[in-house]
PDB file of C-alpha atoms and ligand atoms in Angstrom:
ATOM      1  CA  MET A   1     -31.155  50.767 -44.976  1.00 88.00           C
ATOM      2  CA  LEU A   2     -29.970  53.981 -43.379  1.00 96.00           C
ATOM      3  CA  LEU A   3     -26.263  54.592 -43.786  1.00 98.00           C
ATOM      4  CA  PRO A   4     -24.411  55.166 -40.499  1.00 98.00           C
ATOM      5  CA  ASP A   5     -23.422  58.755 -39.688  1.00 98.00           C
ATOM      6  CA  LYS A   6     -19.738  57.954 -40.093  1.00 97.00           C
ATOM      7  CA  VAL A   7     -20.257  57.112 -43.788  1.00 97.00           C
ATOM      8  CA  PHE A   8     -21.715  60.573 -44.413  1.00 98.00           C
ATOM      9  CA  TYR A   9     -18.946  62.318 -42.465  1.00 97.00           C
ATOM     10  CA  ARG A  10     -16.200  60.304 -44.143  1.00 94.00           C
ATOM     11  CA  SER A  11     -17.518  61.005 -47.641  1.00 96.00           C
ATOM     12  CA  VAL A  12     -18.453  64.629 -47.024  1.00 97.00           C
ATOM     13  CA  PRO A  13     -16.343  65.990 -44.147  1.00 94.00           C
ATOM     14  CA  GLU A  14     -17.730  69.445 -44.973  1.00 97.00           C
ATOM     15  CA  LEU A  15     -20.849  68.349 -43.021  1.00 98.00           C
ATOM     16  CA  LEU A  16     -18.769  69.125 -39.928  1.00 97.00           C
ATOM     17  CA  ASN A  17     -18.251  72.652 -41.240  1.00 97.00           C
ATOM     18  CA  ALA A  18     -21.884  73.661 -41.842  1.00 97.00           C
ATOM     19  CA  GLY A  19     -21.770  72.021 -45.278  1.00 98.00           C
ATOM     20  CA  LEU A  20     -19.100  74.426 -46.523  1.00 98.00           C
ATOM     21  CA  THR A  21     -15.572  73.941 -47.795  1.00 96.00           C
ATOM     22  CA  ARG A  22     -12.871  75.858 -45.947  1.00 91.00           C
ATOM     23  CA  SER A  23     -13.132  78.576 -48.542  1.00 93.00           C
ATOM     24  CA  GLY A  24     -16.898  78.792 -48.061  1.00 97.00           C
ATOM     25  CA  THR A  25     -18.190  76.917 -51.113  1.00 96.00           C
ATOM     26  CA  PRO A  26     -21.432  75.039 -50.358  1.00 97.00           C
ATOM     27  CA  VAL A  27     -21.145  71.278 -50.899  1.00 98.00           C
ATOM     28  CA  TYR A  28     -24.123  69.266 -52.123  1.00 98.00           C
ATOM     29  CA  LEU A  29     -24.198  65.639 -51.097  1.00 98.00           C
ATOM     30  CA  GLN A  30     -24.651  63.024 -53.817  1.00 98.00           C
ATOM     31  CA  LEU A  31     -26.469  59.736 -53.306  1.00 98.00           C
ATOM     32  CA  MET A  32     -26.950  56.741 -55.537  1.00 98.00           C
ATOM     33  CA  GLY A  33     -29.306  53.793 -55.212  1.00 98.00           C
ATOM     34  CA  ASN A  34     -32.231  51.972 -56.789  1.00 98.00           C
ATOM     35  CA  ASN A  35     -34.692  51.691 -53.958  1.00 98.00           C
ATOM     36  CA  PRO A  36     -36.870  54.829 -53.704  1.00 98.00           C
ATOM     37  CA  SER A  37     -37.544  54.617 -49.972  1.00 98.00           C
ATOM     38  CA  VAL A  38     -33.910  53.836 -49.097  1.00 98.00           C
ATOM     39  CA  VAL A  39     -32.617  56.737 -51.203  1.00 98.00           C
ATOM     40  CA  ALA A  40     -35.315  58.974 -49.708  1.00 98.00           C
ATOM     41  CA  ASP A  41     -34.470  58.069 -46.103  1.00 98.00           C
ATOM     42  CA  ASN A  42     -30.771  58.651 -46.688  1.00 98.00           C
ATOM     43  CA  ALA A  43     -31.450  61.968 -48.426  1.00 98.00           C
ATOM     44  CA  ALA A  44     -33.471  63.092 -45.394  1.00 98.00           C
ATOM     45  CA  LYS A  45     -30.686  61.978 -43.081  1.00 98.00           C
ATOM     46  CA  ALA A  46     -28.066  63.830 -45.154  1.00 98.00           C
ATOM     47  CA  VAL A  47     -30.067  67.035 -44.752  1.00 98.00           C
ATOM     48  CA  GLU A  48     -30.426  66.420 -41.005  1.00 98.00           C
ATOM     49  CA  LEU A  49     -26.640  66.078 -40.810  1.00 98.00           C
ATOM     50  CA  GLY A  50     -26.257  69.424 -42.515  1.00 98.00           C
ATOM     51  CA  ALA A  51     -26.065  68.818 -46.274  1.00 98.00           C
ATOM     52  CA  LEU A  52     -26.857  72.080 -48.054  1.00 98.00           C
ATOM     53  CA  GLY A  53     -28.183  70.343 -51.162  1.00 98.00           C
ATOM     54  CA  ILE A  54     -28.849  66.853 -52.475  1.00 98.00           C
ATOM     55  CA  ASP A  55     -27.895  65.382 -55.833  1.00 98.00           C
ATOM     56  CA  LEU A  56     -28.919  61.929 -57.098  1.00 99.00           C
ATOM     57  CA  ASN A  57     -26.492  60.095 -59.369  1.00 98.00           C
ATOM     58  CA  PHE A  58     -27.998  58.316 -62.393  1.00 98.00           C
ATOM     59  CA  GLY A  59     -24.835  58.544 -64.456  1.00 98.00           C
ATOM     60  CA  CYS A  60     -22.354  56.177 -62.866  1.00 98.00           C
ATOM     61  CA  PRO A  61     -21.110  53.673 -65.491  1.00 97.00           C
ATOM     62  CA  SER A  62     -19.315  51.343 -63.035  1.00 97.00           C
ATOM     63  CA  PRO A  63     -20.206  47.698 -63.793  1.00 97.00           C
ATOM     64  CA  THR A  64     -20.227  46.965 -60.041  1.00 97.00           C
ATOM     65  CA  VAL A  65     -22.730  49.747 -59.377  1.00 98.00           C
ATOM     66  CA  ASN A  66     -24.807  48.898 -62.463  1.00 97.00           C
ATOM     67  CA  GLY A  67     -24.736  45.220 -61.468  1.00 97.00           C
ATOM     68  CA  LYS A  68     -26.601  46.252 -58.302  1.00 97.00           C
ATOM     69  CA  GLY A  69     -29.208  48.039 -60.405  1.00 98.00           C
ATOM     70  CA  ALA A  70     -27.977  51.556 -59.559  1.00 98.00           C
ATOM     71  CA  GLY A  71     -26.308  54.358 -61.508  1.00 98.00           C
ATOM     72  CA  ALA A  72     -26.599  54.639 -65.279  1.00 98.00           C
ATOM     73  CA  ILE A  73     -28.361  51.286 -65.745  1.00 98.00           C
ATOM     74  CA  LEU A  74     -31.479  52.989 -64.326  1.00 98.00           C
ATOM     75  CA  LEU A  75     -31.595  55.138 -67.458  1.00 98.00           C
ATOM     76  CA  ASN A  76     -33.221  52.074 -69.073  1.00 98.00           C
ATOM     77  CA  GLU A  77     -36.136  52.584 -66.640  1.00 98.00           C
ATOM     78  CA  PRO A  78     -37.483  56.151 -66.806  1.00 98.00           C
ATOM     79  CA  GLU A  79     -40.376  55.364 -64.462  1.00 98.00           C
ATOM     80  CA  LYS A  80     -38.024  54.045 -61.782  1.00 98.00           C
ATOM     81  CA  VAL A  81     -35.878  57.182 -62.043  1.00 98.00           C
ATOM     82  CA  HIS A  82     -39.040  59.258 -61.629  1.00 98.00           C
ATOM     83  CA  GLN A  83     -40.065  57.273 -58.534  1.00 98.00           C
ATOM     84  CA  ILE A  84     -36.654  57.557 -56.894  1.00 98.00           C
ATOM     85  CA  VAL A  85     -36.467  61.316 -57.490  1.00 98.00           C
ATOM     86  CA  MET A  86     -40.044  61.822 -56.298  1.00 98.00           C
ATOM     87  CA  ALA A  87     -39.547  59.782 -53.113  1.00 98.00           C
ATOM     88  CA  ALA A  88     -36.365  61.634 -52.227  1.00 98.00           C
ATOM     89  CA  ARG A  89     -37.770  65.060 -53.090  1.00 98.00           C
ATOM     90  CA  GLN A  90     -40.643  64.431 -50.700  1.00 98.00           C
ATOM     91  CA  THR A  91     -38.305  63.843 -47.760  1.00 98.00           C
ATOM     92  CA  VAL A  92     -35.967  66.731 -48.543  1.00 98.00           C
ATOM     93  CA  PRO A  93     -37.263  70.136 -47.380  1.00 98.00           C
ATOM     94  CA  SER A  94     -38.429  72.271 -50.296  1.00 97.00           C
ATOM     95  CA  LYS A  95     -35.952  75.001 -49.382  1.00 98.00           C
ATOM     96  CA  THR A  96     -33.026  72.570 -49.819  1.00 98.00           C
ATOM     97  CA  PRO A  97     -31.722  72.507 -53.407  1.00 98.00           C
ATOM     98  CA  PHE A  98     -32.363  69.116 -54.933  1.00 98.00           C
ATOM     99  CA  MET A  99     -31.035  67.867 -58.233  1.00 98.00           C
ATOM    100  CA  ALA A 100     -30.220  64.806 -60.330  1.00 99.00           C
ATOM    101  CA  LYS A 101     -27.312  63.971 -62.594  1.00 98.00           C
ATOM    102  CA  VAL A 102     -27.785  61.805 -65.663  1.00 99.00           C
ATOM    103  CA  ARG A 103     -26.025  60.654 -68.789  1.00 98.00           C
ATOM    104  CA  LEU A 104     -27.845  60.590 -72.143  1.00 98.00           C
ATOM    105  CA  GLY A 105     -28.821  56.982 -71.580  1.00 98.00           C
ATOM    106  CA  TYR A 106     -27.347  53.581 -70.863  1.00 98.00           C
ATOM    107  CA  ASP A 107     -26.458  52.515 -74.404  1.00 97.00           C
ATOM    108  CA  ASN A 108     -28.808  54.736 -76.444  1.00 98.00           C
ATOM    109  CA  THR A 109     -30.528  58.103 -76.158  1.00 98.00           C
ATOM    110  CA  ASP A 110     -34.103  56.822 -76.574  1.00 98.00           C
ATOM    111  CA  ASN A 111     -35.269  57.595 -73.020  1.00 98.00           C
ATOM    112  CA  ILE A 112     -33.481  60.815 -72.184  1.00 98.00           C
ATOM    113  CA  ILE A 113     -36.301  63.289 -72.836  1.00 98.00           C
ATOM    114  CA  GLU A 114     -38.762  61.161 -70.841  1.00 98.00           C
ATOM    115  CA  ILE A 115     -36.208  60.869 -68.043  1.00 98.00           C
ATOM    116  CA  ALA A 116     -35.551  64.615 -67.921  1.00 99.00           C
ATOM    117  CA  GLN A 117     -39.291  65.354 -67.913  1.00 99.00           C
ATOM    118  CA  GLY A 118     -39.817  62.757 -65.172  1.00 98.00           C
ATOM    119  CA  ILE A 119     -37.078  64.322 -63.043  1.00 99.00           C
ATOM    120  CA  GLU A 120     -38.673  67.748 -63.455  1.00 98.00           C
ATOM    121  CA  ALA A 121     -42.165  66.395 -62.693  1.00 98.00           C
ATOM    122  CA  ALA A 122     -40.800  64.756 -59.544  1.00 98.00           C
ATOM    123  CA  GLY A 123     -39.802  68.169 -58.237  1.00 98.00           C
ATOM    124  CA  ALA A 124     -36.064  68.491 -58.889  1.00 98.00           C
ATOM    125  CA  ASP A 125     -34.737  72.047 -59.024  1.00 98.00           C
ATOM    126  CA  MET A 126     -32.055  71.331 -61.603  1.00 98.00           C
ATOM    127  CA  ILE A 127     -30.637  68.552 -63.721  1.00 98.00           C
ATOM    128  CA  THR A 128     -27.022  67.961 -64.688  1.00 99.00           C
ATOM    129  CA  VAL A 129     -26.510  66.174 -67.986  1.00 99.00           C
ATOM    130  CA  HIS A 130     -23.223  64.489 -68.841  1.00 98.00           C
ATOM    131  CA  ALA A 131     -23.699  64.483 -72.610  1.00 98.00           C
ATOM    132  CA  ARG A 132     -22.624  60.895 -73.225  1.00 98.00           C
ATOM    133  CA  THR A 133     -24.314  57.541 -72.798  1.00 98.00           C
ATOM    134  CA  SER A 134     -22.873  55.111 -70.309  1.00 98.00           C
ATOM    135  CA  ALA A 135     -21.667  52.976 -73.233  1.00 97.00           C
ATOM    136  CA  ASP A 136     -19.724  56.020 -74.482  1.00 97.00           C
ATOM    137  CA  LYS A 137     -17.779  55.810 -71.196  1.00 95.00           C
ATOM    138  CA  TYR A 138     -15.404  58.842 -71.050  1.00 95.00           C
ATOM    139  CA  LYS A 139     -13.774  58.736 -74.452  1.00 90.00           C
ATOM    140  CA  ALA A 140     -16.400  59.318 -77.115  1.00 93.00           C
ATOM    141  CA  PRO A 141     -16.909  63.060 -77.703  1.00 97.00           C
ATOM    142  CA  ALA A 142     -19.684  64.625 -75.630  1.00 98.00           C
ATOM    143  CA  ARG A 143     -22.854  65.165 -77.676  1.00 98.00           C
ATOM    144  CA  TRP A 144     -23.664  68.763 -76.703  1.00 98.00           C
ATOM    145  CA  GLU A 145     -26.528  68.972 -79.219  1.00 98.00           C
ATOM    146  CA  TRP A 146     -28.521  66.775 -76.831  1.00 98.00           C
ATOM    147  CA  LEU A 147     -28.173  69.391 -74.102  1.00 98.00           C
ATOM    148  CA  ALA A 148     -30.166  71.827 -76.223  1.00 98.00           C
ATOM    149  CA  LYS A 149     -32.889  69.241 -76.925  1.00 98.00           C
ATOM    150  CA  ILE A 150     -33.196  68.410 -73.241  1.00 98.00           C
ATOM    151  CA  ARG A 151     -33.172  72.085 -72.208  1.00 98.00           C
ATOM    152  CA  GLU A 152     -36.000  72.804 -74.645  1.00 98.00           C
ATOM    153  CA  SER A 153     -38.092  69.916 -73.284  1.00 98.00           C
ATOM    154  CA  ILE A 154     -38.142  71.034 -69.635  1.00 98.00           C
ATOM    155  CA  ASN A 155     -38.389  74.223 -67.581  1.00 98.00           C
ATOM    156  CA  ILE A 156     -35.806  73.582 -64.877  1.00 98.00           C
ATOM    157  CA  PRO A 157     -32.185  74.648 -65.539  1.00 98.00           C
ATOM    158  CA  VAL A 158     -29.873  72.170 -67.235  1.00 98.00           C
ATOM    159  CA  ILE A 159     -26.245  72.064 -66.130  1.00 98.00           C
ATOM    160  CA  ALA A 160     -24.140  71.133 -69.152  1.00 98.00           C
ATOM    161  CA  ASN A 161     -21.340  68.650 -68.587  1.00 98.00           C
ATOM    162  CA  GLY A 162     -18.846  66.749 -70.695  1.00 98.00           C
ATOM    163  CA  ASP A 163     -15.592  67.640 -72.461  1.00 98.00           C
ATOM    164  CA  ILE A 164     -15.241  71.249 -71.326  1.00 98.00           C
ATOM    165  CA  THR A 165     -11.456  71.382 -71.256  1.00 96.00           C
ATOM    166  CA  ASN A 166     -10.556  74.978 -72.181  1.00 95.00           C
ATOM    167  CA  ILE A 167     -12.138  78.330 -73.041  1.00 97.00           C
ATOM    168  CA  GLU A 168     -12.764  77.313 -76.653  1.00 97.00           C
ATOM    169  CA  SER A 169     -14.608  74.105 -75.772  1.00 98.00           C
ATOM    170  CA  PHE A 170     -16.641  76.013 -73.176  1.00 98.00           C
ATOM    171  CA  GLN A 171     -17.652  78.554 -75.845  1.00 98.00           C
ATOM    172  CA  GLN A 172     -18.570  75.794 -78.293  1.00 98.00           C
ATOM    173  CA  CYS A 173     -20.629  73.979 -75.674  1.00 98.00           C
ATOM    174  CA  GLN A 174     -22.366  77.254 -74.810  1.00 98.00           C
ATOM    175  CA  ALA A 175     -23.083  78.048 -78.476  1.00 98.00           C
ATOM    176  CA  ILE A 176     -24.557  74.590 -79.093  1.00 98.00           C
ATOM    177  CA  SER A 177     -26.440  74.073 -75.820  1.00 98.00           C
ATOM    178  CA  SER A 178     -27.376  77.591 -74.645  1.00 98.00           C
ATOM    179  CA  CYS A 179     -27.384  76.250 -71.106  1.00 98.00           C
ATOM    180  CA  ASP A 180     -27.125  78.657 -68.169  1.00 92.00           C
ATOM    181  CA  HIS A 181     -24.822  76.490 -66.092  1.00 98.00           C
ATOM    182  CA  TYR A 182     -21.743  74.371 -66.849  1.00 98.00           C
ATOM    183  CA  MET A 183     -19.890  71.683 -64.944  1.00 98.00           C
ATOM    184  CA  ILE A 184     -16.220  70.898 -65.497  1.00 98.00           C
ATOM    185  CA  GLY A 185     -15.093  67.423 -64.459  1.00 97.00           C
ATOM    186  CA  ARG A 186     -11.676  66.015 -65.293  1.00 96.00           C
ATOM    187  CA  ALA A 187     -10.223  69.244 -66.659  1.00 96.00           C
ATOM    188  CA  SER A 188     -10.623  70.961 -63.288  1.00 95.00           C
ATOM    189  CA  VAL A 189      -8.068  68.545 -61.842  1.00 95.00           C
ATOM    190  CA  ARG A 190      -5.632  68.965 -64.763  1.00 93.00           C
ATOM    191  CA  HIS A 191      -6.221  72.680 -65.081  1.00 94.00           C
ATOM    192  CA  PRO A 192      -7.300  74.112 -61.708  1.00 94.00           C
ATOM    193  CA  PHE A 193      -7.564  77.686 -62.992  1.00 95.00           C
ATOM    194  CA  LEU A 194      -9.835  76.854 -65.917  1.00 96.00           C
ATOM    195  CA  ALA A 195     -12.998  78.069 -64.187  1.00 96.00           C
ATOM    196  CA  ARG A 196     -11.304  81.404 -63.464  1.00 97.00           C
ATOM    197  CA  GLN A 197     -10.227  81.735 -67.086  1.00 96.00           C
ATOM    198  CA  ILE A 198     -13.741  80.927 -68.300  1.00 98.00           C
ATOM    199  CA  GLN A 199     -15.210  83.470 -65.892  1.00 97.00           C
ATOM    200  CA  GLN A 200     -12.769  86.097 -67.174  1.00 98.00           C
ATOM    201  CA  SER A 201     -13.753  85.283 -70.764  1.00 97.00           C
ATOM    202  CA  ILE A 202     -17.467  85.605 -69.925  1.00 97.00           C
ATOM    203  CA  GLN A 203     -16.807  88.984 -68.310  1.00 98.00           C
ATOM    204  CA  ASN A 204     -14.727  90.110 -71.320  1.00 97.00           C
ATOM    205  CA  LYS A 205     -11.727  90.574 -69.041  1.00 98.00           C
ATOM    206  CA  SER A 206      -8.198  89.782 -70.103  1.00 97.00           C
ATOM    207  CA  ILE A 207      -7.440  86.132 -69.455  1.00 96.00           C
ATOM    208  CA  GLN A 208      -4.830  85.590 -66.763  1.00 94.00           C
ATOM    209  CA  PRO A 209      -2.265  83.197 -68.259  1.00 91.00           C
ATOM    210  CA  ILE A 210      -1.529  79.905 -66.580  1.00 88.00           C
ATOM    211  CA  ASN A 211       1.171  80.481 -64.039  1.00 89.00           C
ATOM    212  CA  TRP A 212       3.464  77.780 -62.662  1.00 92.00           C
ATOM    213  CA  HIS A 213       3.967  79.600 -59.364  1.00 92.00           C
ATOM    214  CA  GLU A 214       0.216  79.457 -58.646  1.00 94.00           C
ATOM    215  CA  HIS A 215       0.202  75.739 -59.378  1.00 93.00           C
ATOM    216  CA  GLN A 216       3.047  75.251 -56.962  1.00 94.00           C
ATOM    217  CA  GLN A 217       1.218  77.188 -54.262  1.00 95.00           C
ATOM    218  CA  LEU A 218      -1.835  74.981 -54.759  1.00 94.00           C
ATOM    219  CA  LEU A 219       0.250  71.829 -54.493  1.00 94.00           C
ATOM    220  CA  LEU A 220       1.800  73.140 -51.283  1.00 95.00           C
ATOM    221  CA  GLN A 221      -1.646  73.933 -49.882  1.00 94.00           C
ATOM    222  CA  PHE A 222      -2.788  70.412 -50.821  1.00 93.00           C
ATOM    223  CA  ALA A 223       0.253  68.851 -49.125  1.00 93.00           C
ATOM    224  CA  LEU A 224      -0.245  70.925 -45.950  1.00 91.00           C
ATOM    225  CA  LEU A 225      -3.961  70.145 -45.762  1.00 89.00           C
ATOM    226  CA  MET A 226      -3.258  66.439 -46.076  1.00 88.00           C
ATOM    227  CA  LYS A 227      -0.599  66.679 -43.412  1.00 88.00           C
ATOM    228  CA  GLU A 228      -3.236  68.108 -41.088  1.00 86.00           C
ATOM    229  CA  SER A 229      -5.668  65.263 -41.755  1.00 79.00           C
ATOM    230  CA  LYS A 230      -5.849  62.429 -39.243  1.00 70.00           C
ATOM    231  CA  ASN A 231      -4.750  59.785 -41.701  1.00 68.00           C
ATOM    232  CA  ASP A 232      -1.983  60.860 -44.038  1.00 68.00           C
ATOM    233  CA  ILE A 233      -0.870  57.394 -45.162  1.00 72.00           C
ATOM    234  CA  GLY A 234      -0.343  57.481 -48.923  1.00 81.00           C
ATOM    235  CA  SER A 235      -0.601  61.265 -48.981  1.00 88.00           C
ATOM    236  CA  ALA A 236       2.870  61.824 -50.431  1.00 91.00           C
ATOM    237  CA  SER A 237       1.997  59.694 -53.425  1.00 92.00           C
ATOM    238  CA  ARG A 238      -1.252  61.614 -53.879  1.00 92.00           C
ATOM    239  CA  VAL A 239       0.671  64.894 -54.155  1.00 94.00           C
ATOM    240  CA  LYS A 240       2.950  63.256 -56.732  1.00 95.00           C
ATOM    241  CA  LYS A 241      -0.050  61.897 -58.596  1.00 94.00           C
ATOM    242  CA  TRP A 242      -1.663  65.317 -58.827  1.00 95.00           C
ATOM    243  CA  LEU A 243       1.594  66.860 -59.981  1.00 95.00           C
ATOM    244  CA  LYS A 244       1.775  64.245 -62.767  1.00 94.00           C
ATOM    245  CA  ILE A 245      -1.780  65.150 -63.822  1.00 93.00           C
ATOM    246  CA  LEU A 246      -0.963  68.883 -63.688  1.00 92.00           C
ATOM    247  CA  SER A 247       1.984  68.321 -65.998  1.00 90.00           C
ATOM    248  CA  LYS A 248      -0.500  67.210 -68.656  1.00 87.00           C
ATOM    249  CA  GLY A 249      -2.781  70.220 -68.132  1.00 80.00           C
ATOM    250  CA  SER A 250      -0.939  72.870 -70.051  1.00 82.00           C
ATOM    251  CA  LYS A 251       2.105  73.143 -72.285  1.00 84.00           C
ATOM    252  CA  ALA A 252       3.004  76.387 -70.478  1.00 85.00           C
ATOM    253  CA  THR A 253       3.685  74.587 -67.211  1.00 87.00           C
ATOM    254  CA  GLN A 254       4.622  71.104 -68.403  1.00 90.00           C
ATOM    255  CA  GLN A 255       8.393  71.523 -68.194  1.00 93.00           C
ATOM    256  CA  ASP A 256       8.269  73.041 -64.691  1.00 93.00           C
ATOM    257  CA  ALA A 257       5.902  70.300 -63.536  1.00 93.00           C
ATOM    258  CA  ASP A 258       8.111  67.557 -64.983  1.00 94.00           C
ATOM    259  CA  ASN A 259      11.212  69.045 -63.326  1.00 94.00           C
ATOM    260  CA  LEU A 260       9.483  69.250 -59.963  1.00 95.00           C
ATOM    261  CA  PHE A 261       8.194  65.701 -60.355  1.00 95.00           C
ATOM    262  CA  GLU A 262      11.737  64.389 -60.865  1.00 95.00           C
ATOM    263  CA  GLN A 263      12.777  66.264 -57.709  1.00 94.00           C
ATOM    264  CA  ILE A 264      10.044  64.908 -55.440  1.00 94.00           C
ATOM    265  CA  LYS A 265       9.728  61.430 -56.979  1.00 93.00           C
ATOM    266  CA  PRO A 266      12.057  59.732 -54.449  1.00 93.00           C
ATOM    267  CA  MET A 267      10.493  61.489 -51.431  1.00 92.00           C
ATOM    268  CA  LYS A 268       8.368  59.440 -49.078  1.00 90.00           C
ATOM    269  CA  THR A 269       6.946  62.030 -46.696  1.00 90.00           C
ATOM    270  CA  LEU A 270       4.781  65.113 -46.954  1.00 91.00           C
ATOM    271  CA  ASP A 271       7.327  67.053 -44.893  1.00 91.00           C
ATOM    272  CA  GLN A 272      10.039  66.503 -47.481  1.00 92.00           C
ATOM    273  CA  ILE A 273       7.724  67.454 -50.319  1.00 93.00           C
ATOM    274  CA  SER A 274       6.394  70.534 -48.503  1.00 93.00           C
ATOM    275  CA  GLN A 275       9.949  71.745 -47.888  1.00 93.00           C
ATOM    276  CA  ILE A 276      10.748  71.569 -51.595  1.00 93.00           C
ATOM    277  CA  LEU A 277       7.483  73.298 -52.506  1.00 92.00           C
ATOM    278  CA  THR A 278       8.054  76.039 -49.922  1.00 91.00           C
ATOM    279  CA  ALA A 279      11.586  76.693 -51.127  1.00 86.00           C
ATOM    280  CA  ALA A 280      10.599  76.713 -54.804  1.00 73.00           C
TER     281      ALA A 280
HETATM  282  C1  FMN B 301     -12.557  59.365 -61.608  1.00 76.90           C
HETATM  283  C2  FMN B 301     -13.938  59.932 -61.832  1.00 76.90           C
HETATM  284  C3  FMN B 301     -14.856  59.882 -60.791  1.00 76.90           C
HETATM  285  C4  FMN B 301     -16.150  60.407 -60.964  1.00 76.90           C
HETATM  286  N1  FMN B 301     -17.047  60.344 -59.923  1.00 76.90           N
HETATM  287  C5  FMN B 301     -18.271  60.890 -60.082  1.00 76.90           C
HETATM  288  C6  FMN B 301     -19.210  60.883 -59.014  1.00 76.90           C
HETATM  289  O1  FMN B 301     -18.958  60.374 -57.916  1.00 76.90           O
HETATM  290  N2  FMN B 301     -20.412  61.442 -59.234  1.00 76.90           N
HETATM  291  C7  FMN B 301     -20.734  62.014 -60.436  1.00 76.90           C
HETATM  292  O2  FMN B 301     -21.846  62.533 -60.577  1.00 76.90           O
HETATM  293  N3  FMN B 301     -19.877  62.030 -61.456  1.00 76.90           N
HETATM  294  C8  FMN B 301     -18.657  61.484 -61.314  1.00 76.90           C
HETATM  295  N4  FMN B 301     -17.780  61.502 -62.370  1.00 76.90           N
HETATM  296  C9  FMN B 301     -18.204  62.050 -63.669  1.00 76.90           C
HETATM  297  C10 FMN B 301     -17.869  63.525 -63.779  1.00 76.90           C
HETATM  298  O3  FMN B 301     -18.582  64.265 -62.794  1.00 76.90           O
HETATM  299  C11 FMN B 301     -18.266  64.082 -65.155  1.00 76.90           C
HETATM  300  O4  FMN B 301     -19.655  63.890 -65.341  1.00 76.90           O
HETATM  301  C12 FMN B 301     -17.532  63.399 -66.294  1.00 76.90           C
HETATM  302  O5  FMN B 301     -16.152  63.254 -66.007  1.00 76.90           O
HETATM  303  C13 FMN B 301     -17.711  64.192 -67.602  1.00 76.90           C
HETATM  304  O6  FMN B 301     -17.252  65.506 -67.475  1.00 76.90           O
HETATM  305  P1  FMN B 301     -15.785  65.943 -68.021  1.00 76.90           P
HETATM  306  O7  FMN B 301     -15.725  65.532 -69.492  1.00 76.90           O
HETATM  307  O8  FMN B 301     -15.733  67.425 -67.794  1.00 76.90           O
HETATM  308  O9  FMN B 301     -14.779  65.183 -67.231  1.00 76.90           O
HETATM  309  C14 FMN B 301     -16.504  60.975 -62.222  1.00 76.90           C
HETATM  310  C15 FMN B 301     -15.561  61.028 -63.264  1.00 76.90           C
HETATM  311  C16 FMN B 301     -14.296  60.511 -63.084  1.00 76.90           C
HETATM  312  C17 FMN B 301     -13.313  60.576 -64.229  1.00 76.90           C
END
């Protein structure tokens, strides 16, 4: 079944902006499914609608998704993963970057090398590996040693993912995996300047300390962008939610974040919150 256009635009509004975020970052569109021809048709449609790259998700641990035979449960079936990637690669133009994201397995690591080799053989340009099994969920420590084993078994680049939360964990992951690319998940929400700090550490520059004022500016930007969107119901609580997460990101900004949270907690509208953030 082909998804209607509106589903693509709702999930990836950047399609209406030549596939780019407002700041110009290319957005790759991720698909998930267990039927090779359905995934392939939707991948082709995503490219037609302007997606700059396609990613296939074989890492989702959601019981609902897995119950439908999609996501991480497919890691029990390396041949099926290979077929899905191959079918989709064939419909996506070769110049369009095409990748897959996996975990180490569903509840064991037995298949992961075969899966990675199958994804490469099917023509993917890159593979992202979240270094946990689905059974590990999000809590068990990421097993970065597997990233090195996978990297050595294939020739396409491996993007390392899992538990990169600060410069030290990035350096450890790099030392263990020797990957060329890294993906930060949850920590990028808690600690929005982590990627900048890591980049500065790679370039041997002095690391810019975490700065509450910058966080506040980001929150204001977030509030203003949501105000602009057509549907801003629930937006005020989303700003509060992000502020709560930010307060857990760094000891340096925790007190300021907590104080601001107490100030905006009773507010119901984005206008009220934006006023406080602007004045701060
Ligand atoms: C709330 C939530 C939603 C996620 N949604 C997706 C998703 O849609 N696609 C995907 O590939 N990974 C998704 N992930 C997984 C992350 O991309 C990442 O692989 C995982 O969090 C491990 O990296 P981290 O330890 O840096 O967070 C999600 C994770 C969380 C916590």
